[in-house]
mmCIF file with all atom_site columns, C-alpha atoms in Angstrom:
data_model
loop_
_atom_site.group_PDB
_atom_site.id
_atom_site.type_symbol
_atom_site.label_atom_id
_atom_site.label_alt_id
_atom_site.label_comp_id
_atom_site.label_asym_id
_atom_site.label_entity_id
_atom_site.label_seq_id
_atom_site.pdbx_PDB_ins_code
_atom_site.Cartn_x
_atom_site.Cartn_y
_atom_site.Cartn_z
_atom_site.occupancy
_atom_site.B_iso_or_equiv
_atom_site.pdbx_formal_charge
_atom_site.auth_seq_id
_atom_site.auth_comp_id
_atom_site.auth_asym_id
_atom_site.auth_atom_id
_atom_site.pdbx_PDB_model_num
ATOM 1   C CA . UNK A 1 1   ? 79.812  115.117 114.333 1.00 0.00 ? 171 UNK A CA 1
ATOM 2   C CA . UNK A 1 2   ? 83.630  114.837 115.279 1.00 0.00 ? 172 UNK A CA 1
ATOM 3   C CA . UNK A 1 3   ? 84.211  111.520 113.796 1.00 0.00 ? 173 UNK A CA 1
ATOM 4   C CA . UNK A 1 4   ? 82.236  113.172 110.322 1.00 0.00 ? 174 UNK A CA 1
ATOM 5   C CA . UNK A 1 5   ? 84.534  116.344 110.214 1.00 0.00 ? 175 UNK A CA 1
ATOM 6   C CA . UNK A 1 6   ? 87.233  114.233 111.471 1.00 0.00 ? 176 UNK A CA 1
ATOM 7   C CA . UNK A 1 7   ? 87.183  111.944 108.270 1.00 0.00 ? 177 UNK A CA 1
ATOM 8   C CA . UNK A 1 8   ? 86.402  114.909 105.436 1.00 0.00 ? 178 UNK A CA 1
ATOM 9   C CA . UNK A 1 9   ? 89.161  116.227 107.033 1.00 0.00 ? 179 UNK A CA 1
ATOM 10  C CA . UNK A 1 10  ? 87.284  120.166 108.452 1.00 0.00 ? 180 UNK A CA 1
ATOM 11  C CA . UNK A 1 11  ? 88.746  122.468 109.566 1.00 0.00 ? 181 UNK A CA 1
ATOM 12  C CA . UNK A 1 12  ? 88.155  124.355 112.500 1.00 0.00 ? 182 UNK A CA 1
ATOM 13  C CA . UNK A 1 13  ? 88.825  128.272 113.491 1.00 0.00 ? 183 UNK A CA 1
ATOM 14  C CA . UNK A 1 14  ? 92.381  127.923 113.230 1.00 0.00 ? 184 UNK A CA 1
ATOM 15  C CA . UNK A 1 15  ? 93.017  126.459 110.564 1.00 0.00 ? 185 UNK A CA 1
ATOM 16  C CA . UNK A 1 16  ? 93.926  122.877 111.627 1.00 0.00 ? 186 UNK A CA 1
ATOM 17  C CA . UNK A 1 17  ? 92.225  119.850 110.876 1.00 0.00 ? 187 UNK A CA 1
ATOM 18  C CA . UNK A 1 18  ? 91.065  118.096 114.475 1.00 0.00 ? 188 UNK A CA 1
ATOM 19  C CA . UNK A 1 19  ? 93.925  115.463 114.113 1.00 0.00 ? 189 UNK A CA 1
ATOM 20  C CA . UNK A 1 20  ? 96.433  118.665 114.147 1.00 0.00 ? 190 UNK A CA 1
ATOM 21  C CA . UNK A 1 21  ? 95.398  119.409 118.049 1.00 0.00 ? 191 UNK A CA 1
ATOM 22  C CA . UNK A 1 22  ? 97.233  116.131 118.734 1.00 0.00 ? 192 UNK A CA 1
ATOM 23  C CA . UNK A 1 23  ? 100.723 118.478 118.328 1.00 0.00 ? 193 UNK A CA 1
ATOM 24  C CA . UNK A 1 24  ? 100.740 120.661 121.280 1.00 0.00 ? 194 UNK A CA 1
ATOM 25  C CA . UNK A 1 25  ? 102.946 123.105 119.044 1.00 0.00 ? 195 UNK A CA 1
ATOM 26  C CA . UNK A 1 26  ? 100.214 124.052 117.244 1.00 0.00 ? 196 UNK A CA 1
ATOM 27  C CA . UNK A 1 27  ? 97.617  124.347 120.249 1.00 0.00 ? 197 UNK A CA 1
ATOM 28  C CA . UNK A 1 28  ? 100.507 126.616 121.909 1.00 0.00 ? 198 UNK A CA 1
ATOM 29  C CA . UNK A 1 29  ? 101.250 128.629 118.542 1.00 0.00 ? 199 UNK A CA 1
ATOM 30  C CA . UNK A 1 30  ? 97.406  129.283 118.329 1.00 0.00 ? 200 UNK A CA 1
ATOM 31  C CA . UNK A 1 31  ? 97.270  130.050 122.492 1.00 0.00 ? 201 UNK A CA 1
ATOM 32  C CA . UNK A 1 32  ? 100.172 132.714 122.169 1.00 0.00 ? 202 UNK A CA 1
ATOM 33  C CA . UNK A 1 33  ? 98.555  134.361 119.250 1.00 0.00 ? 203 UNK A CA 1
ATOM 34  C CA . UNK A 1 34  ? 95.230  133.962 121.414 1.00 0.00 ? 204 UNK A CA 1
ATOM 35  C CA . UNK A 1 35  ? 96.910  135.889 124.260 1.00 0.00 ? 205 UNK A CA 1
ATOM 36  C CA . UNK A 1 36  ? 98.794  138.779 122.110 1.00 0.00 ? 206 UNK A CA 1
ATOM 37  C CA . UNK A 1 37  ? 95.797  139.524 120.100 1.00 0.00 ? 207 UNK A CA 1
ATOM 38  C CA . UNK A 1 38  ? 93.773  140.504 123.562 1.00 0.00 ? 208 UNK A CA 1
ATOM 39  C CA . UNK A 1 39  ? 96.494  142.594 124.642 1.00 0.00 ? 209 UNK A CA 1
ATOM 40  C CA . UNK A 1 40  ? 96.644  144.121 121.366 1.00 0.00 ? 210 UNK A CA 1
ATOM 41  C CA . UNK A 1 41  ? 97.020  148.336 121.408 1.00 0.00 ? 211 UNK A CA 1
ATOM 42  C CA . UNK A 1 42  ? 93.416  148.943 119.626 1.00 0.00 ? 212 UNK A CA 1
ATOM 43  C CA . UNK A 1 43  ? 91.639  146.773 122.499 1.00 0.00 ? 213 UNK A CA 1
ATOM 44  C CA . UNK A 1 44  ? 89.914  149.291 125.168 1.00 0.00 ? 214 UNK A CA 1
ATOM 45  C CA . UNK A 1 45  ? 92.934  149.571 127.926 1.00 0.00 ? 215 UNK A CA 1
ATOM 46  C CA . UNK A 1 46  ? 90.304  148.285 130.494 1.00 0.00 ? 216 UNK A CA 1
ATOM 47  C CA . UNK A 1 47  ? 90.127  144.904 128.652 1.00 0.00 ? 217 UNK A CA 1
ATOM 48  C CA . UNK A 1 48  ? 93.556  143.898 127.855 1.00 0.00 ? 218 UNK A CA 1
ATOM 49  C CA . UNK A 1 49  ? 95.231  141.046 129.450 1.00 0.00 ? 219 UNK A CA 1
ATOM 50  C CA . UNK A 1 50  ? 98.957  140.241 129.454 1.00 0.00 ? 220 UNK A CA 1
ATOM 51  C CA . UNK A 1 51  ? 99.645  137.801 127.356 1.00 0.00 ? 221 UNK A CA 1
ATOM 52  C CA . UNK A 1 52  ? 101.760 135.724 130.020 1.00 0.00 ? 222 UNK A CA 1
ATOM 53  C CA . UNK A 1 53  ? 98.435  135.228 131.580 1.00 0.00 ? 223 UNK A CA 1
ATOM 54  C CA . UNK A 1 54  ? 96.328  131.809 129.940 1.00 0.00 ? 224 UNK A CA 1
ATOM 55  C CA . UNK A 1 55  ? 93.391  132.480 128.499 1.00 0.00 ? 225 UNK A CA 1
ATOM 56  C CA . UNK A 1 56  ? 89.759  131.219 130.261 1.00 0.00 ? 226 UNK A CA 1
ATOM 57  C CA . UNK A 1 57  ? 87.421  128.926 128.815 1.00 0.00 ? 227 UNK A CA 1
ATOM 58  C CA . UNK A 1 58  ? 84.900  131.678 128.824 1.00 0.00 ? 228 UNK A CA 1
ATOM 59  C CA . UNK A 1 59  ? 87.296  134.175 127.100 1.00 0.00 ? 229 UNK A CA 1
ATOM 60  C CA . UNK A 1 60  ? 87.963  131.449 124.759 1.00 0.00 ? 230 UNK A CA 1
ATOM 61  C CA . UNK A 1 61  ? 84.285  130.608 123.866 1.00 0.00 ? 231 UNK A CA 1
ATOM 62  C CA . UNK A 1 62  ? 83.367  134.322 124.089 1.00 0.00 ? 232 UNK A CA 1
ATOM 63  C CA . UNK A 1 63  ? 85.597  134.591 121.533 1.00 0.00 ? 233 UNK A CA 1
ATOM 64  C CA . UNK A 1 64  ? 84.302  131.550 119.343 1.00 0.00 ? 234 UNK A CA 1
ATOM 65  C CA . UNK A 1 65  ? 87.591  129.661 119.625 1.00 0.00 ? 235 UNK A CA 1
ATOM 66  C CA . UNK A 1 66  ? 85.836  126.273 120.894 1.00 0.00 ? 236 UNK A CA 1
ATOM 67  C CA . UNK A 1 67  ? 88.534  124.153 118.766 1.00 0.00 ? 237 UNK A CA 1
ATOM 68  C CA . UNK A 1 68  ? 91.113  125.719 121.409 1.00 0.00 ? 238 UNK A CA 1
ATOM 69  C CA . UNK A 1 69  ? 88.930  124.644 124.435 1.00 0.00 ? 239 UNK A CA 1
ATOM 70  C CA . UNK A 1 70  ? 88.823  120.986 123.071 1.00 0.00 ? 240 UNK A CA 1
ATOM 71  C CA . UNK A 1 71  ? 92.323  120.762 122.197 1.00 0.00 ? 241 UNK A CA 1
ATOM 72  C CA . UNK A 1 72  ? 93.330  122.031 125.441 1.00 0.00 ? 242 UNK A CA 1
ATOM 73  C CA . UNK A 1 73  ? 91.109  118.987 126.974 1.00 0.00 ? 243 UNK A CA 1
ATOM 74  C CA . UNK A 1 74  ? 93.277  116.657 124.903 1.00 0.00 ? 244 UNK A CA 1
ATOM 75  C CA . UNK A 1 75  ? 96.386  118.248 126.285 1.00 0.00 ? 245 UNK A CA 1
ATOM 76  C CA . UNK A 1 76  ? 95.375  117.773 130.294 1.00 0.00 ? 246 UNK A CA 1
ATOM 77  C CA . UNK A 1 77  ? 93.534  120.875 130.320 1.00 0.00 ? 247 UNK A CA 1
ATOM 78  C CA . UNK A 1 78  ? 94.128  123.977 131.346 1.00 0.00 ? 248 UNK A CA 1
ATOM 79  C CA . UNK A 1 79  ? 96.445  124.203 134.496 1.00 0.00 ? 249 UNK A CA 1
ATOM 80  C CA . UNK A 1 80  ? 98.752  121.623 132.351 1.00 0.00 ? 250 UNK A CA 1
ATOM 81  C CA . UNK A 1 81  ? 98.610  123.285 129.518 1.00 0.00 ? 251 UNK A CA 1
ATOM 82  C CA . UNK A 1 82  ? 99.612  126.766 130.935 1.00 0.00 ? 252 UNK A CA 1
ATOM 83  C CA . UNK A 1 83  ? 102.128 124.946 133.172 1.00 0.00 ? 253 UNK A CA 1
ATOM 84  C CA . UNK A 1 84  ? 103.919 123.539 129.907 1.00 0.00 ? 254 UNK A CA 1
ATOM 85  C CA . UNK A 1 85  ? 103.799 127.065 128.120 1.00 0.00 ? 255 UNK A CA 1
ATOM 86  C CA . UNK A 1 86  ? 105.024 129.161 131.223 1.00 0.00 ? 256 UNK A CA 1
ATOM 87  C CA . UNK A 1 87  ? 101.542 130.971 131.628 1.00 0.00 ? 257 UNK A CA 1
ATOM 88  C CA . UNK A 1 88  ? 100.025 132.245 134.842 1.00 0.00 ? 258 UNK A CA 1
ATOM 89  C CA . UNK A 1 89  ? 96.571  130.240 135.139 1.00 0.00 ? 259 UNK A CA 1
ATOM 90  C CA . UNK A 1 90  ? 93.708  131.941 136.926 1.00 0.00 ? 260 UNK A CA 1
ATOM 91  C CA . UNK A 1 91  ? 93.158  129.684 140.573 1.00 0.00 ? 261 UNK A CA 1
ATOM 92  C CA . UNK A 1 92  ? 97.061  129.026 140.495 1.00 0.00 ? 262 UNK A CA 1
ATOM 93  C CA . UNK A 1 93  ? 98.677  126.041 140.381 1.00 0.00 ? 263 UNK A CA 1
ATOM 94  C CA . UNK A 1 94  ? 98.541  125.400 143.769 1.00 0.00 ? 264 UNK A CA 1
ATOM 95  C CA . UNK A 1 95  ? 95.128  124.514 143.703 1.00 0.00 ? 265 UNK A CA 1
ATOM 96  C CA . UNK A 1 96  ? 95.728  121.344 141.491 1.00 0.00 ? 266 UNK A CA 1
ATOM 97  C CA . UNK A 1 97  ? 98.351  120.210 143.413 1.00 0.00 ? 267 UNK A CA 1
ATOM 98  C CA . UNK A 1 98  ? 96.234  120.741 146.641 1.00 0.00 ? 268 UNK A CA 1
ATOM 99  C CA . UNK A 1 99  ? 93.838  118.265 144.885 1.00 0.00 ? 269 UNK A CA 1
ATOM 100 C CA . UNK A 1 100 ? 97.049  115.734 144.163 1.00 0.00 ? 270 UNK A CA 1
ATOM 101 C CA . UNK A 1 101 ? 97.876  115.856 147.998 1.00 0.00 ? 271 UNK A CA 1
ATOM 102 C CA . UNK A 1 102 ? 94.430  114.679 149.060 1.00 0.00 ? 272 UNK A CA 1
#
C-alpha cells in the first residue's frame, strides 16, 4: 500500500507526500505543531502537556497522526528524534544509553 501511495504521490495527514518524511525539518515542523496544539488554552487543563515534552506513540495514534509515527521510525525513532529537537522523552534518555552500555 506504501509503494501504491508512494508512486500517485498521497498524501498523508500532514500534508506531505511519504517521500517528504525523508527531511527531518518537516517531521520536526509537524512534531512542534503536534506538541503546541495539546497544550493549547481550550484543551481541559488536566490534559495539556508542555510542549517541550515529545509526544507518545499512543498520543500520536490517538490522535490519528500515524504518518508522524512512521516518519519518526525513519528518523531512529523516538528517543533520537526528541534528542535532535531538544524534547524531554518519556523513559529518559538514560535508558537507551543503558541499552548501548550492555
Amino acid at each position: 500500500m506504501h509503494l501504491v501511495s508512494q508512486g500517485l504521490g498521497l498524501r498523508n495527514e500532514g500534508g506531505y507526500a511519504f517521500r517528504d518524511w525523508e527531511e527531518f525539518e518537516n517531521l520536526s515542523r509537524e512534531i512542534r505543531a503536534f506538541c503546541e496544539a495539546r497544550n493549547d488554552p481550550d484543551v481541559p487543563a488536566d490534559e495539556r502537556i508542555p510542549a517541550d515534552v515529545m509526544p507518545t506513540s499512543f498520543e500520536l495514534r490517538k490522535a490519528g497522526r500515524y504518518d508522524l509515527c512512521c516518519a519518526i521510525q525513519i528518523h531512529c525513532g523516538f528517543y533520537n528524534v526528541a534528542r535532535r529537537m531538544g524534547l524531554y522523552c518519556e523513559g529518559g534518555y538514560e535508558v537507551q544509553s543503558e541499552l548501548f552500555r550492555r
